[in-house]
Amino acid sequence: TGCATYINECADMIMNTYGKTSADIMNQHVKPYFSTVLTQYKTVSDRELQDATFFFMEYVDKVDSSDFMLILQLCQQFAEVCLWAKPEMTDVKQNAVYGIGVFAKHLNTQMFTSLLPACIQAVE
């Protein structure tokens, strides 16, 4: 859990400083780790899940918003995480809901419309 936080903090500083030019390092070294955490969201710690959701919000917003299939998958995954999360997992839920908004910003209306029912349910 501690490693996830330190990795996330470092990645966040790199993404905020170098933006799109940090794509290679994020794709090769950080994204695979947080992808695994996100797909195993039911078994990882709350903090790891919070870090993974934050990483992907920042990644899409600051580094690469061109992979629409990834963004669709992330949006769907974030809605699922939000619906699954326990009420006391406030930071995870906040990141998931905020992430849905970030992803919606980068999808066209038709793409986001297909996810709207799940996203609305998660936000509610």
mmCIF file of C-alpha atoms in Angstrom:
data_model
loop_
_atom_site.group_PDB
_atom_site.id
_atom_site.type_symbol
_atom_site.label_atom_id
_atom_site.label_comp_id
_atom_site.label_asym_id
_atom_site.label_seq_id
_atom_site.Cartn_x
_atom_site.Cartn_y
_atom_site.Cartn_z
ATOM 1 C CA THR A 1 0.000 0.000 0.000
ATOM 2 C CA GLY A 2 2.785 2.421 0.887
ATOM 3 C CA CYS A 3 4.531 1.745 -2.403
ATOM 4 C CA ALA A 4 1.352 2.522 -4.330
ATOM 5 C CA THR A 5 1.148 5.916 -2.668
ATOM 6 C CA TYR A 6 4.776 6.793 -3.366
ATOM 7 C CA ILE A 7 4.540 5.576 -6.963
ATOM 8 C CA ASN A 8 1.367 7.591 -7.442
ATOM 9 C CA GLU A 9 2.851 10.761 -5.949
ATOM 10 C CA CYS A 10 5.948 10.477 -8.137
ATOM 11 C CA ALA A 11 3.890 9.708 -11.258
ATOM 12 C CA ASP A 12 1.598 12.643 -10.529
ATOM 13 C CA MET A 13 4.537 15.055 -10.315
ATOM 14 C CA ILE A 14 6.005 13.693 -13.550
ATOM 15 C CA MET A 15 2.657 13.868 -15.392
ATOM 16 C CA ASN A 16 1.994 17.412 -14.166
ATOM 17 C CA THR A 17 5.499 18.557 -15.077
ATOM 18 C CA TYR A 18 6.050 16.771 -18.389
ATOM 19 C CA GLY A 19 2.498 16.051 -19.591
ATOM 20 C CA LYS A 20 2.264 14.153 -22.863
ATOM 21 C CA THR A 21 6.037 13.701 -23.074
ATOM 22 C CA SER A 22 5.859 11.397 -20.039
ATOM 23 C CA ALA A 23 3.663 8.887 -21.892
ATOM 24 C CA ASP A 24 6.424 6.345 -22.546
ATOM 25 C CA ILE A 25 7.545 6.100 -18.938
ATOM 26 C CA MET A 26 3.947 5.971 -17.674
ATOM 27 C CA ASN A 27 2.949 3.328 -20.239
ATOM 28 C CA GLN A 28 5.967 1.131 -19.604
ATOM 29 C CA HIS A 29 6.415 1.399 -15.853
ATOM 30 C CA VAL A 30 3.413 2.792 -14.020
ATOM 31 C CA LYS A 31 0.261 2.090 -16.017
ATOM 32 C CA PRO A 32 0.672 -1.731 -15.918
ATOM 33 C CA TYR A 33 0.957 -1.674 -12.123
ATOM 34 C CA PHE A 34 -2.125 0.476 -11.588
ATOM 35 C CA SER A 35 -4.049 -1.472 -14.255
ATOM 36 C CA THR A 36 -3.523 -4.594 -12.167
ATOM 37 C CA VAL A 37 -4.635 -2.811 -9.007
ATOM 38 C CA LEU A 38 -7.749 -1.514 -10.751
ATOM 39 C CA THR A 39 -8.749 -4.916 -12.131
ATOM 40 C CA GLN A 40 -8.266 -6.463 -8.678
ATOM 41 C CA TYR A 41 -10.201 -3.708 -6.921
ATOM 42 C CA LYS A 42 -12.139 -6.104 -4.703
ATOM 43 C CA THR A 43 -8.987 -7.544 -3.129
ATOM 44 C CA VAL A 44 -6.571 -4.603 -2.847
ATOM 45 C CA SER A 45 -6.426 -2.110 0.002
ATOM 46 C CA ASP A 46 -8.578 1.007 -0.054
ATOM 47 C CA ARG A 47 -5.447 3.127 -0.364
ATOM 48 C CA GLU A 48 -4.131 1.177 -3.376
ATOM 49 C CA LEU A 49 -7.504 1.578 -5.060
ATOM 50 C CA GLN A 50 -7.540 5.279 -4.243
ATOM 51 C CA ASP A 51 -4.074 5.626 -5.781
ATOM 52 C CA ALA A 52 -5.004 3.642 -8.906
ATOM 53 C CA THR A 53 -8.122 5.694 -9.555
ATOM 54 C CA PHE A 54 -6.208 8.929 -9.048
ATOM 55 C CA PHE A 55 -3.438 7.790 -11.384
ATOM 56 C CA PHE A 56 -5.854 7.063 -14.235
ATOM 57 C CA MET A 57 -7.718 10.356 -13.809
ATOM 58 C CA GLU A 58 -4.448 12.231 -14.112
ATOM 59 C CA TYR A 59 -3.115 9.982 -16.873
ATOM 60 C CA VAL A 60 -6.119 10.577 -19.128
ATOM 61 C CA ASP A 61 -6.340 14.275 -18.318
ATOM 62 C CA LYS A 62 -2.644 15.156 -18.565
ATOM 63 C CA VAL A 63 -0.865 12.470 -20.614
ATOM 64 C CA ASP A 64 -3.020 10.582 -23.112
ATOM 65 C CA SER A 65 -6.652 11.205 -23.928
ATOM 66 C CA SER A 66 -6.423 9.701 -27.420
ATOM 67 C CA ASP A 67 -7.194 6.056 -26.563
ATOM 68 C CA PHE A 68 -10.980 6.176 -26.524
ATOM 69 C CA MET A 69 -11.339 2.443 -25.868
ATOM 70 C CA LEU A 70 -9.187 2.784 -22.741
ATOM 71 C CA ILE A 71 -11.230 5.758 -21.584
ATOM 72 C CA LEU A 72 -14.481 3.858 -22.158
ATOM 73 C CA GLN A 73 -13.142 0.894 -20.177
ATOM 74 C CA LEU A 74 -11.917 3.130 -17.380
ATOM 75 C CA CYS A 75 -15.222 4.956 -17.184
ATOM 76 C CA GLN A 76 -17.088 1.661 -16.958
ATOM 77 C CA GLN A 77 -14.608 0.351 -14.368
ATOM 78 C CA PHE A 78 -14.847 3.510 -12.256
ATOM 79 C CA ALA A 79 -18.653 3.269 -12.215
ATOM 80 C CA GLU A 80 -18.346 -0.365 -11.127
ATOM 81 C CA VAL A 81 -15.836 0.515 -8.405
ATOM 82 C CA CYS A 82 -18.047 3.326 -7.132
ATOM 83 C CA LEU A 83 -21.098 1.070 -6.944
ATOM 84 C CA TRP A 84 -19.085 -1.643 -5.178
ATOM 85 C CA ALA A 85 -17.259 0.597 -2.675
ATOM 86 C CA LYS A 86 -18.460 0.623 0.908
ATOM 87 C CA PRO A 87 -19.845 3.918 2.261
ATOM 88 C CA GLU A 88 -16.737 4.459 4.414
ATOM 89 C CA MET A 89 -14.492 4.329 1.320
ATOM 90 C CA THR A 90 -15.063 8.041 0.774
ATOM 91 C CA ASP A 91 -11.789 8.779 -1.030
ATOM 92 C CA VAL A 92 -12.243 5.868 -3.426
ATOM 93 C CA LYS A 93 -15.809 6.909 -4.192
ATOM 94 C CA GLN A 94 -14.756 10.545 -4.654
ATOM 95 C CA ASN A 95 -11.998 9.564 -7.088
ATOM 96 C CA ALA A 96 -14.329 7.241 -8.976
ATOM 97 C CA VAL A 97 -17.017 9.890 -9.406
ATOM 98 C CA TYR A 98 -14.513 12.602 -10.303
ATOM 99 C CA GLY A 99 -12.837 10.183 -12.728
ATOM 100 C CA ILE A 100 -16.146 9.583 -14.482
ATOM 101 C CA GLY A 101 -16.337 13.344 -15.057
ATOM 102 C CA VAL A 102 -12.762 13.475 -16.358
ATOM 103 C CA PHE A 103 -13.425 10.622 -18.759
ATOM 104 C CA ALA A 104 -16.731 12.143 -19.917
ATOM 105 C CA LYS A 105 -14.833 15.318 -20.785
ATOM 106 C CA HIS A 106 -12.614 13.341 -23.165
ATOM 107 C CA LEU A 107 -15.351 11.265 -24.823
ATOM 108 C CA ASN A 108 -17.779 12.475 -27.417
ATOM 109 C CA THR A 109 -21.476 12.506 -26.546
ATOM 110 C CA GLN A 110 -22.274 9.286 -28.403
ATOM 111 C CA MET A 111 -19.484 7.357 -26.653
ATOM 112 C CA PHE A 112 -20.417 8.611 -23.203
ATOM 113 C CA THR A 113 -24.141 8.033 -23.764
ATOM 114 C CA SER A 114 -23.538 4.286 -23.906
ATOM 115 C CA LEU A 115 -22.157 4.451 -20.348
ATOM 116 C CA LEU A 116 -24.647 6.960 -18.994
ATOM 117 C CA PRO A 117 -26.956 4.579 -17.064
ATOM 118 C CA ALA A 118 -24.114 3.028 -15.056
ATOM 119 C CA CYS A 119 -22.430 6.395 -14.539
ATOM 120 C CA ILE A 120 -25.614 8.067 -13.299
ATOM 121 C CA GLN A 121 -26.234 5.173 -10.916
ATOM 122 C CA ALA A 122 -22.668 5.464 -9.583
ATOM 123 C CA VAL A 123 -22.933 9.217 -9.116
ATOM 124 C CA GLU A 124 -26.285 8.920 -7.339
#
